[in-house]
PDB file of C-alpha atoms in Angstrom:
ATOM      1  CA  MET A   1      50.833   2.816  41.749  1.00  0.00           C
ATOM      2  CA  SER A   2      53.590   5.229  42.531  1.00  0.00           C
ATOM      3  CA  GLU A   3      56.594   4.676  40.379  1.00  0.00           C
ATOM      4  CA  VAL A   4      59.540   3.952  42.578  1.00  0.00           C
ATOM      5  CA  LYS A   5      62.971   4.710  40.869  1.00  0.00           C
ATOM      6  CA  SER A   6      64.766   1.673  40.153  1.00  0.00           C
ATOM      7  CA  THR A   7      68.017   0.558  39.144  1.00  0.00           C
ATOM      8  CA  PRO A   8      68.143  -2.710  36.695  1.00  0.00           C
ATOM      9  CA  GLU A   9      70.941  -4.070  38.761  1.00  0.00           C
ATOM     10  CA  ARG A  10      68.159  -3.979  41.994  1.00  0.00           C
ATOM     11  CA  PRO A  11      67.439  -7.638  42.539  1.00  0.00           C
ATOM     12  CA  LEU A  12      63.430  -8.834  41.198  1.00  0.00           C
ATOM     13  CA  SER A  13      60.720  -9.152  44.089  1.00  0.00           C
ATOM     14  CA  PRO A  14      61.397 -12.842  44.506  1.00  0.00           C
ATOM     15  CA  HIS A  15      64.352 -12.583  44.994  1.00  0.00           C
ATOM     16  CA  LEU A  16      65.943 -15.294  43.877  1.00  0.00           C
ATOM     17  CA  GLN A  17      69.664 -13.803  43.155  1.00  0.00           C
ATOM     18  CA  VAL A  18      69.400 -13.048  46.900  1.00  0.00           C
ATOM     19  CA  TYR A  19      68.423 -15.756  49.223  1.00  0.00           C
ATOM     20  CA  ARG A  20      69.065 -19.748  49.355  1.00  0.00           C
ATOM     21  CA  LEU A  21      66.036 -21.890  48.796  1.00  0.00           C
ATOM     22  CA  PRO A  22      65.040 -23.819  51.654  1.00  0.00           C
ATOM     23  CA  TYR A  23      61.679 -25.911  51.067  1.00  0.00           C
ATOM     24  CA  ASN A  24      59.172 -23.523  51.487  1.00  0.00           C
ATOM     25  CA  ALA A  25      60.927 -21.428  48.764  1.00  0.00           C
ATOM     26  CA  LEU A  26      61.871 -24.367  46.495  1.00  0.00           C
ATOM     27  CA  MET A  27      57.505 -24.859  46.558  1.00  0.00           C
ATOM     28  CA  SER A  28      56.789 -21.804  45.895  1.00  0.00           C
ATOM     29  CA  ILE A  29      59.529 -20.812  42.870  1.00  0.00           C
ATOM     30  CA  SER A  30      58.441 -24.758  41.342  1.00  0.00           C
ATOM     31  CA  GLY A  31      54.900 -23.332  41.587  1.00  0.00           C
ATOM     32  CA  ARG A  32      55.074 -20.620  39.482  1.00  0.00           C
ATOM     33  CA  GLY A  33      57.399 -22.235  37.126  1.00  0.00           C
ATOM     34  CA  VAL A  34      55.117 -25.037  36.416  1.00  0.00           C
ATOM     35  CA  GLY A  35      52.766 -22.443  35.845  1.00  0.00           C
ATOM     36  CA  ILE A  36      54.482 -20.542  33.150  1.00  0.00           C
ATOM     37  CA  ILE A  37      54.810 -24.552  31.762  1.00  0.00           C
ATOM     38  CA  LEU A  38      51.447 -25.503  31.626  1.00  0.00           C
ATOM     39  CA  SER A  39      50.404 -21.998  30.573  1.00  0.00           C
ATOM     40  CA  VAL A  40      52.646 -22.480  27.286  1.00  0.00           C
ATOM     41  CA  VAL A  41      50.981 -26.462  27.391  1.00  0.00           C
ATOM     42  CA  LEU A  42      47.726 -24.383  27.540  1.00  0.00           C
ATOM     43  CA  MET A  43      48.276 -21.988  24.228  1.00  0.00           C
ATOM     44  CA  VAL A  44      49.541 -25.728  22.880  1.00  0.00           C
ATOM     45  CA  LEU A  45      46.437 -27.221  23.951  1.00  0.00           C
ATOM     46  CA  LEU A  46      44.002 -24.917  22.248  1.00  0.00           C
ATOM     47  CA  GLY A  47      45.603 -24.085  19.131  1.00  0.00           C
ATOM     48  CA  GLY A  48      46.188 -27.262  18.821  1.00  0.00           C
ATOM     49  CA  PHE A  49      42.400 -27.858  19.318  1.00  0.00           C
ATOM     50  CA  ILE A  50      41.559 -25.830  16.678  1.00  0.00           C
ATOM     51  CA  TYR A  51      44.145 -27.292  14.423  1.00  0.00           C
ATOM     52  CA  VAL A  52      42.335 -30.714  14.830  1.00  0.00           C
ATOM     53  CA  ALA A  53      38.645 -29.539  14.488  1.00  0.00           C
ATOM     54  CA  GLN A  54      39.301 -29.210  11.022  1.00  0.00           C
ATOM     55  CA  ASN A  55      38.799 -31.812   9.297  1.00  0.00           C
ATOM     56  CA  ALA A  56      39.418 -35.541   9.457  1.00  0.00           C
ATOM     57  CA  GLU A  57      43.233 -35.751   8.157  1.00  0.00           C
ATOM     58  CA  ASN A  58      44.161 -32.952  10.605  1.00  0.00           C
ATOM     59  CA  TYR A  59      42.755 -34.804  13.713  1.00  0.00           C
ATOM     60  CA  ASP A  60      44.556 -38.313  13.202  1.00  0.00           C
ATOM     61  CA  GLN A  61      47.902 -36.575  12.251  1.00  0.00           C
ATOM     62  CA  VAL A  62      48.214 -34.834  15.675  1.00  0.00           C
ATOM     63  CA  MET A  63      46.507 -38.138  17.258  1.00  0.00           C
ATOM     64  CA  ALA A  64      49.309 -40.063  16.044  1.00  0.00           C
ATOM     65  CA  LEU A  65      51.899 -37.682  17.071  1.00  0.00           C
ATOM     66  CA  LEU A  66      50.566 -38.171  20.339  1.00  0.00           C
ATOM     67  CA  LYS A  67      51.006 -42.342  20.550  1.00  0.00           C
ATOM     68  CA  LEU A  68      54.351 -41.998  19.855  1.00  0.00           C
ATOM     69  CA  PRO A  69      56.032 -43.247  23.345  1.00  0.00           C
ATOM     70  CA  TYR A  70      57.972 -40.990  24.166  1.00  0.00           C
ATOM     71  CA  VAL A  71      55.239 -37.797  23.769  1.00  0.00           C
ATOM     72  CA  SER A  72      52.279 -40.312  26.573  1.00  0.00           C
ATOM     73  CA  TRP A  73      55.529 -40.334  28.845  1.00  0.00           C
ATOM     74  CA  GLY A  74      55.389 -36.350  28.207  1.00  0.00           C
ATOM     75  CA  LEU A  75      51.859 -36.265  28.383  1.00  0.00           C
ATOM     76  CA  TRP A  76      51.851 -37.966  32.219  1.00  0.00           C
ATOM     77  CA  GLY A  77      54.268 -35.662  33.277  1.00  0.00           C
ATOM     78  CA  LEU A  78      51.902 -32.773  32.203  1.00  0.00           C
ATOM     79  CA  VAL A  79      49.742 -34.621  34.248  1.00  0.00           C
ATOM     80  CA  PHE A  80      51.725 -34.623  37.280  1.00  0.00           C
ATOM     81  CA  LEU A  81      51.915 -31.077  36.887  1.00  0.00           C
ATOM     82  CA  THR A  82      48.228 -30.133  36.388  1.00  0.00           C
ATOM     83  CA  PHE A  83      47.864 -32.502  39.819  1.00  0.00           C
ATOM     84  CA  PHE A  84      50.602 -30.372  41.577  1.00  0.00           C
ATOM     85  CA  TYR A  85      49.564 -26.759  40.143  1.00  0.00           C
ATOM     86  CA  LEU A  86      46.000 -27.645  41.205  1.00  0.00           C
ATOM     87  CA  GLY A  87      46.966 -28.748  44.587  1.00  0.00           C
ATOM     88  CA  ASN A  88      49.499 -26.171  44.823  1.00  0.00           C
ATOM     89  CA  GLY A  89      46.372 -23.773  44.006  1.00  0.00           C
ATOM     90  CA  ILE A  90      44.071 -25.185  46.995  1.00  0.00           C
ATOM     91  CA  ARG A  91      46.922 -24.457  48.822  1.00  0.00           C
ATOM     92  CA  HIS A  92      47.434 -20.434  48.316  1.00  0.00           C
ATOM     93  CA  VAL A  93      43.650 -20.217  48.579  1.00  0.00           C
ATOM     94  CA  LEU A  94      43.811 -22.173  51.767  1.00  0.00           C
ATOM     95  CA  TRP A  95      46.750 -19.644  53.338  1.00  0.00           C
ATOM     96  CA  ASP A  96      44.863 -17.007  52.080  1.00  0.00           C
ATOM     97  CA  ILE A  97      42.098 -17.917  54.157  1.00  0.00           C
ATOM     98  CA  GLY A  98      44.335 -18.712  56.831  1.00  0.00           C
ATOM     99  CA  ILE A  99      45.004 -22.136  57.518  1.00  0.00           C
ATOM    100  CA  GLY A 100      48.045 -23.180  58.195  1.00  0.00           C
ATOM    101  CA  LEU A 101      50.505 -19.798  58.259  1.00  0.00           C
ATOM    102  CA  ASN A 102      53.783 -21.071  60.481  1.00  0.00           C
ATOM    103  CA  GLN A 103      56.832 -23.278  58.542  1.00  0.00           C
ATOM    104  CA  LYS A 104      55.584 -26.483  60.294  1.00  0.00           C
ATOM    105  CA  ALA A 105      52.090 -26.544  58.636  1.00  0.00           C
ATOM    106  CA  GLY A 106      53.843 -24.906  55.078  1.00  0.00           C
ATOM    107  CA  ILE A 107      56.073 -28.029  54.780  1.00  0.00           C
ATOM    108  CA  ALA A 108      53.454 -30.666  55.445  1.00  0.00           C
ATOM    109  CA  SER A 109      50.670 -29.230  52.953  1.00  0.00           C
ATOM    110  CA  GLY A 110      53.564 -28.814  50.475  1.00  0.00           C
ATOM    111  CA  ASN A 111      54.330 -32.004  50.864  1.00  0.00           C
ATOM    112  CA  ILE A 112      50.947 -33.320  51.127  1.00  0.00           C
ATOM    113  CA  VAL A 113      50.550 -30.955  47.641  1.00  0.00           C
ATOM    114  CA  LEU A 114      53.371 -33.724  45.871  1.00  0.00           C
ATOM    115  CA  LEU A 115      52.037 -36.954  47.329  1.00  0.00           C
ATOM    116  CA  LEU A 116      48.480 -36.054  47.075  1.00  0.00           C
ATOM    117  CA  ALA A 117      49.924 -35.931  42.812  1.00  0.00           C
ATOM    118  CA  THR A 118      51.988 -38.324  41.878  1.00  0.00           C
ATOM    119  CA  ILE A 119      48.945 -40.438  43.670  1.00  0.00           C
ATOM    120  CA  LEU A 120      46.519 -39.029  41.720  1.00  0.00           C
ATOM    121  CA  THR A 121      48.767 -39.203  38.556  1.00  0.00           C
ATOM    122  CA  LEU A 122      49.339 -43.286  39.672  1.00  0.00           C
ATOM    123  CA  VAL A 123      45.733 -44.090  39.991  1.00  0.00           C
ATOM    124  CA  LEU A 124      44.838 -42.024  36.853  1.00  0.00           C
ATOM    125  CA  TRP A 125      47.339 -44.539  34.923  1.00  0.00           C
ATOM    126  CA  GLN A 126      45.749 -47.404  36.337  1.00  0.00           C
ATOM    127  CA  PHE A 127      43.239 -46.250  35.567  1.00  0.00           C
ATOM    128  CA  SER A 128      43.313 -45.589  32.117  1.00  0.00           C
ATOM    129  CA  CYS A 129      45.181 -49.418  31.783  1.00  0.00           C
ATOM    130  CA  GLY A 130      48.649 -49.002  31.519  1.00  0.00           C
ATOM    131  CA  CYS A 131      49.224 -46.045  29.663  1.00  0.00           C
ATOM    132  CA  TRP A 132      49.260 -44.037  26.430  1.00  0.00           C
ATOM    133  CA  SER A 133      52.517 -46.108  24.733  1.00  0.00           C
ATOM    134  CA  ALA A 134      50.732 -49.260  25.942  1.00  0.00           C
ATOM    135  CA  GLN A 135      48.679 -48.074  23.180  1.00  0.00           C
ATOM    136  CA  VAL A 136      52.098 -48.873  20.843  1.00  0.00           C
ATOM    137  CA  ARG A 137      52.355 -52.223  22.334  1.00  0.00           C
ATOM    138  CA  ASP A 138      48.670 -52.872  22.075  1.00  0.00           C
ATOM    139  CA  GLN A 139      49.032 -52.777  18.295  1.00  0.00           C
ATOM    140  CA  ASP A 140      51.679 -55.629  18.645  1.00  0.00           C
ATOM    141  CA  ALA A 141      48.558 -57.450  20.204  1.00  0.00           C
ATOM    142  CA  PRO A 142      46.950 -59.212  17.411  1.00  0.00           C
ATOM    143  CA  VAL A 143      49.698 -60.933  16.733  1.00  0.00           C
ATOM    144  CA  GLN A 144      49.253 -62.292  20.044  1.00  0.00           C
ATOM    145  CA  GLU A 145      45.676 -63.261  20.733  1.00  0.00           C
ATOM    146  CA  GLU A 146      46.599 -64.735  17.645  1.00  0.00           C
ATOM    147  CA  VAL A 147      49.024 -67.414  18.650  1.00  0.00           C
ATOM    148  CA  GLU A 148      46.736 -67.479  21.578  1.00  0.00           C
ATOM    149  CA  ASN A 149      43.705 -68.774  19.254  1.00  0.00           C
ATOM    150  CA  VAL A 150      46.688 -71.288  17.565  1.00  0.00           C
ATOM    151  CA  ARG A 151      46.646 -72.912  20.673  1.00  0.00           C
TER     152      ARG A 151
ATOM    153  CA  MET B   1      55.120  23.992  57.270  1.00  0.00           C
ATOM    154  CA  SER B   2      58.092  22.413  54.789  1.00  0.00           C
ATOM    155  CA  ALA B   3      56.490  25.015  51.954  1.00  0.00           C
ATOM    156  CA  LYS B   4      58.046  27.645  53.339  1.00  0.00           C
ATOM    157  CA  LYS B   5      61.249  26.020  53.523  1.00  0.00           C
ATOM    158  CA  ASN B   6      61.275  24.642  49.996  1.00  0.00           C
ATOM    159  CA  GLN B   7      59.960  27.846  48.226  1.00  0.00           C
ATOM    160  CA  THR B   8      57.732  25.056  46.058  1.00  0.00           C
ATOM    161  CA  ILE B   9      54.511  26.060  43.977  1.00  0.00           C
ATOM    162  CA  GLN B  10      53.412  21.967  44.800  1.00  0.00           C
ATOM    163  CA  THR B  11      50.978  21.574  46.809  1.00  0.00           C
ATOM    164  CA  PRO B  12      51.071  19.386  50.165  1.00  0.00           C
ATOM    165  CA  LEU B  13      48.168  17.469  48.392  1.00  0.00           C
ATOM    166  CA  ALA B  14      50.264  17.295  44.890  1.00  0.00           C
ATOM    167  CA  LYS B  15      53.194  15.959  46.616  1.00  0.00           C
ATOM    168  CA  ALA B  16      50.735  13.109  48.400  1.00  0.00           C
ATOM    169  CA  LYS B  17      48.588  11.917  45.818  1.00  0.00           C
ATOM    170  CA  GLY B  18      49.861   9.074  43.450  1.00  0.00           C
ATOM    171  CA  LEU B  19      51.627   7.189  46.561  1.00  0.00           C
ATOM    172  CA  GLY B  20      48.994   5.582  48.173  1.00  0.00           C
ATOM    173  CA  SER B  21      47.203   2.296  47.288  1.00  0.00           C
ATOM    174  CA  ALA B  22      46.131   2.011  43.812  1.00  0.00           C
ATOM    175  CA  HIS B  23      42.848   1.175  44.983  1.00  0.00           C
ATOM    176  CA  GLU B  24      42.790  -2.726  42.605  1.00  0.00           C
ATOM    177  CA  GLY B  25      44.332  -5.472  42.820  1.00  0.00           C
ATOM    178  CA  VAL B  26      42.022  -6.841  45.733  1.00  0.00           C
ATOM    179  CA  HIS B  27      39.695  -8.370  42.608  1.00  0.00           C
ATOM    180  CA  HIS B  28      43.152  -9.576  41.152  1.00  0.00           C
ATOM    181  CA  TRP B  29      44.154 -11.853  43.705  1.00  0.00           C
ATOM    182  CA  LEU B  30      39.712 -12.604  43.897  1.00  0.00           C
ATOM    183  CA  MET B  31      39.806 -14.041  40.237  1.00  0.00           C
ATOM    184  CA  HIS B  32      42.262 -15.475  40.648  1.00  0.00           C
ATOM    185  CA  LYS B  33      40.974 -17.451  43.558  1.00  0.00           C
ATOM    186  CA  VAL B  34      37.728 -18.028  41.797  1.00  0.00           C
ATOM    187  CA  THR B  35      39.230 -18.942  38.692  1.00  0.00           C
ATOM    188  CA  THR B  36      41.707 -21.129  40.429  1.00  0.00           C
ATOM    189  CA  LEU B  37      38.537 -23.001  42.642  1.00  0.00           C
ATOM    190  CA  MET B  38      36.070 -22.771  39.553  1.00  0.00           C
ATOM    191  CA  ASN B  39      39.396 -24.578  37.795  1.00  0.00           C
ATOM    192  CA  ILE B  40      39.195 -28.134  40.652  1.00  0.00           C
ATOM    193  CA  PRO B  41      35.903 -29.118  38.057  1.00  0.00           C
ATOM    194  CA  LEU B  42      37.088 -27.809  34.572  1.00  0.00           C
ATOM    195  CA  VAL B  43      40.414 -29.432  34.697  1.00  0.00           C
ATOM    196  CA  ALA B  44      38.703 -33.017  36.332  1.00  0.00           C
ATOM    197  CA  TRP B  45      36.864 -32.534  33.197  1.00  0.00           C
ATOM    198  CA  LEU B  46      39.675 -31.871  31.181  1.00  0.00           C
ATOM    199  CA  LEU B  47      41.186 -35.222  32.046  1.00  0.00           C
ATOM    200  CA  TYR B  48      37.989 -37.229  31.524  1.00  0.00           C
ATOM    201  CA  THR B  49      37.604 -35.874  28.200  1.00  0.00           C
ATOM    202  CA  VAL B  50      41.188 -36.185  27.660  1.00  0.00           C
ATOM    203  CA  PHE B  51      41.055 -40.509  28.585  1.00  0.00           C
ATOM    204  CA  HIS B  52      37.706 -40.760  27.123  1.00  0.00           C
ATOM    205  CA  LEU B  53      38.068 -39.533  23.529  1.00  0.00           C
ATOM    206  CA  LYS B  54      42.103 -41.046  23.358  1.00  0.00           C
ATOM    207  CA  GLU B  55      41.208 -43.397  21.123  1.00  0.00           C
ATOM    208  CA  ALA B  56      38.579 -41.820  19.662  1.00  0.00           C
ATOM    209  CA  ASN B  57      38.319 -41.283  15.745  1.00  0.00           C
ATOM    210  CA  TYR B  58      37.193 -38.072  14.143  1.00  0.00           C
ATOM    211  CA  THR B  59      33.761 -38.097  14.141  1.00  0.00           C
ATOM    212  CA  GLU B  60      33.627 -39.805  17.490  1.00  0.00           C
ATOM    213  CA  PHE B  61      35.624 -36.738  19.059  1.00  0.00           C
ATOM    214  CA  THR B  62      33.283 -33.889  16.624  1.00  0.00           C
ATOM    215  CA  THR B  63      29.984 -36.293  18.079  1.00  0.00           C
ATOM    216  CA  TYR B  64      31.439 -35.827  22.195  1.00  0.00           C
ATOM    217  CA  MET B  65      32.319 -31.936  21.490  1.00  0.00           C
ATOM    218  CA  ALA B  66      29.127 -31.152  19.663  1.00  0.00           C
ATOM    219  CA  GLN B  67      26.768 -32.649  23.159  1.00  0.00           C
ATOM    220  CA  PRO B  68      25.739 -29.889  25.172  1.00  0.00           C
ATOM    221  CA  PHE B  69      27.328 -30.326  28.235  1.00  0.00           C
ATOM    222  CA  HIS B  70      30.133 -30.732  27.025  1.00  0.00           C
ATOM    223  CA  SER B  71      30.459 -27.864  24.868  1.00  0.00           C
ATOM    224  CA  ILE B  72      29.118 -25.889  27.434  1.00  0.00           C
ATOM    225  CA  ALA B  73      32.515 -27.106  29.999  1.00  0.00           C
ATOM    226  CA  ALA B  74      34.673 -26.566  27.176  1.00  0.00           C
ATOM    227  CA  ILE B  75      33.605 -22.899  26.873  1.00  0.00           C
ATOM    228  CA  LEU B  76      34.082 -22.276  29.854  1.00  0.00           C
ATOM    229  CA  PHE B  77      37.070 -24.349  30.435  1.00  0.00           C
ATOM    230  CA  VAL B  78      38.681 -22.043  27.945  1.00  0.00           C
ATOM    231  CA  MET B  79      37.653 -19.041  29.437  1.00  0.00           C
ATOM    232  CA  VAL B  80      38.263 -19.471  32.902  1.00  0.00           C
ATOM    233  CA  THR B  81      41.721 -21.661  32.666  1.00  0.00           C
ATOM    234  CA  LEU B  82      42.944 -18.035  30.059  1.00  0.00           C
ATOM    235  CA  TYR B  83      41.643 -15.659  32.596  1.00  0.00           C
ATOM    236  CA  HIS B  84      43.597 -17.771  35.276  1.00  0.00           C
ATOM    237  CA  MET B  85      46.260 -17.222  32.716  1.00  0.00           C
ATOM    238  CA  ALA B  86      46.826 -13.698  32.412  1.00  0.00           C
ATOM    239  CA  LEU B  87      45.948 -13.364  36.174  1.00  0.00           C
ATOM    240  CA  GLU B  88      49.354 -15.066  36.659  1.00  0.00           C
ATOM    241  CA  LEU B  89      51.212 -14.198  34.259  1.00  0.00           C
ATOM    242  CA  GLN B  90      51.087 -10.703  34.703  1.00  0.00           C
ATOM    243  CA  VAL B  91      52.008 -10.866  38.100  1.00  0.00           C
ATOM    244  CA  VAL B  92      55.258 -13.148  36.369  1.00  0.00           C
ATOM    245  CA  TYR B  93      55.951 -10.258  34.190  1.00  0.00           C
ATOM    246  CA  GLU B  94      55.214  -6.977  36.815  1.00  0.00           C
ATOM    247  CA  ASP B  95      57.719  -9.448  39.894  1.00  0.00           C
ATOM    248  CA  TYR B  96      60.509  -9.907  36.929  1.00  0.00           C
ATOM    249  CA  ILE B  97      60.128  -7.391  34.589  1.00  0.00           C
ATOM    250  CA  SER B  98      61.547  -3.803  36.016  1.00  0.00           C
ATOM    251  CA  CYS B  99      60.954  -1.607  32.552  1.00  0.00           C
ATOM    252  CA  ARG B 100      57.830   0.033  32.630  1.00  0.00           C
ATOM    253  CA  ILE B 101      57.354   0.090  28.787  1.00  0.00           C
ATOM    254  CA  LEU B 102      58.613  -3.579  28.060  1.00  0.00           C
ATOM    255  CA  ARG B 103      56.290  -4.653  30.922  1.00  0.00           C
ATOM    256  CA  MET B 104      54.049  -2.778  30.086  1.00  0.00           C
ATOM    257  CA  PHE B 105      53.438  -4.005  26.203  1.00  0.00           C
ATOM    258  CA  LYS B 106      53.869  -7.840  27.279  1.00  0.00           C
ATOM    259  CA  VAL B 107      50.827  -7.461  29.651  1.00  0.00           C
ATOM    260  CA  TRP B 108      49.296  -6.479  27.011  1.00  0.00           C
ATOM    261  CA  GLY B 109      50.101  -8.051  24.299  1.00  0.00           C
ATOM    262  CA  MET B 110      49.921 -11.535  26.039  1.00  0.00           C
ATOM    263  CA  LYS B 111      45.770 -10.213  27.081  1.00  0.00           C
ATOM    264  CA  ILE B 112      45.237  -9.810  23.752  1.00  0.00           C
ATOM    265  CA  PHE B 113      46.766 -12.462  22.066  1.00  0.00           C
ATOM    266  CA  PHE B 114      44.448 -14.608  25.504  1.00  0.00           C
ATOM    267  CA  PHE B 115      41.714 -12.612  24.069  1.00  0.00           C
ATOM    268  CA  VAL B 116      42.205 -14.149  20.273  1.00  0.00           C
ATOM    269  CA  LEU B 117      42.964 -17.377  21.036  1.00  0.00           C
ATOM    270  CA  GLY B 118      39.711 -17.879  23.749  1.00  0.00           C
ATOM    271  CA  VAL B 119      37.444 -16.401  20.856  1.00  0.00           C
ATOM    272  CA  ALA B 120      38.944 -18.163  18.071  1.00  0.00           C
ATOM    273  CA  THR B 121      39.147 -21.451  20.391  1.00  0.00           C
ATOM    274  CA  ILE B 122      35.115 -21.458  21.686  1.00  0.00           C
ATOM    275  CA  PHE B 123      34.086 -20.565  17.385  1.00  0.00           C
ATOM    276  CA  THR B 124      35.494 -23.923  17.415  1.00  0.00           C
ATOM    277  CA  ILE B 125      33.608 -25.347  19.904  1.00  0.00           C
ATOM    278  CA  LEU B 126      30.534 -23.688  19.133  1.00  0.00           C
ATOM    279  CA  SER B 127      31.003 -24.439  15.289  1.00  0.00           C
ATOM    280  CA  LEU B 128      31.304 -28.334  16.409  1.00  0.00           C
ATOM    281  CA  GLY B 129      28.244 -27.695  18.695  1.00  0.00           C
ATOM    282  CA  PHE B 130      26.186 -26.156  15.578  1.00  0.00           C
ATOM    283  CA  THR B 131      27.100 -28.742  12.456  1.00  0.00           C
ATOM    284  CA  VAL B 132      24.922 -31.231  11.436  1.00  0.00           C
ATOM    285  CA  THR B 133      26.174 -34.775  11.792  1.00  0.00           C
ATOM    286  CA  GLY B 134      25.177 -37.268  10.171  1.00  0.00           C
TER     287      GLY B 134
END
C-alpha cells in the first residue's frame, strides 16, 4: 500500500464526524458496532468455556451466574444481536453479489433484517419455554405444586 | 521528459512502484464472505447447544461435548468465528487508527491473541472429547 501522508486531524474512513446518519448509514455503523460487541462476547464465551470445562465446581459457578435475572436478559439481548449481525452479514453478501443495490432496497432489506432478528429472537424465546429468568421463578414452583397436591 | 526537468536520479519505474494496487484484499474479502456463510449453520448449532444445555449439569455437559458431532461442530465454530472476527476487526483497526505503527501492533497483537485463544479452546474441546468418562 502506498503511504499517503495524513494528519491525525483528518476524518477517518467511515467519516462518522463528517456525515449525518441516515437510515442506511445508521444500519451500517450499528452493524459494525454489533460486530465489535459480539467479538468481545465471543472472547468471553471461549474463555468461559475453557474455565467451565475444567471441573464441576467452575461449571456450577458459571451456571449460577448465568441464571441471574439481569444476566439472562442480557443473554437474550445477545441472541437478538447475533441474529441482527447474521442477517446483516447475509445482506452484505447479497450486495456483493449485486442484489438490492439501491437506496429503496437497502432500506427494505434493513427493515427485513431488523424484523427477522426480532421474530427469530421471540420464536426462540417461546421455544425455550419463557426465558432463563423463568427458571428463577421455577425455583419457587415446587411450592405451587405442593399446593396443588394438597388440593 | 519530467526527469530532465526535475534533475532527479530516480527512474520513472521507481516513482511508479508502490503506488498501484496492493494485490491483496480480494482474499480478505472472499474469506470474510465465506466465513459469513459458514457461520449460519455454526451459529444455529451454538444456539441449539446453549438451549439444549441450559439446565444441564457438568457431566451432561461433558458427555454432550464429547460426542464427535458436537466436538467437530465446536472446533469448526471456534475456527470460523475467530477467523471471521480477525478479518472484521482488522478492517475496524485500519479504518480508525491512523498511526501506522500502532495499527500494525494492534492487528498483529489481535491475531496472535486469537491464535492462542483458538488453540486453547480447541485443546479443551479435544480433551473433553478424548476423556474416557464413566
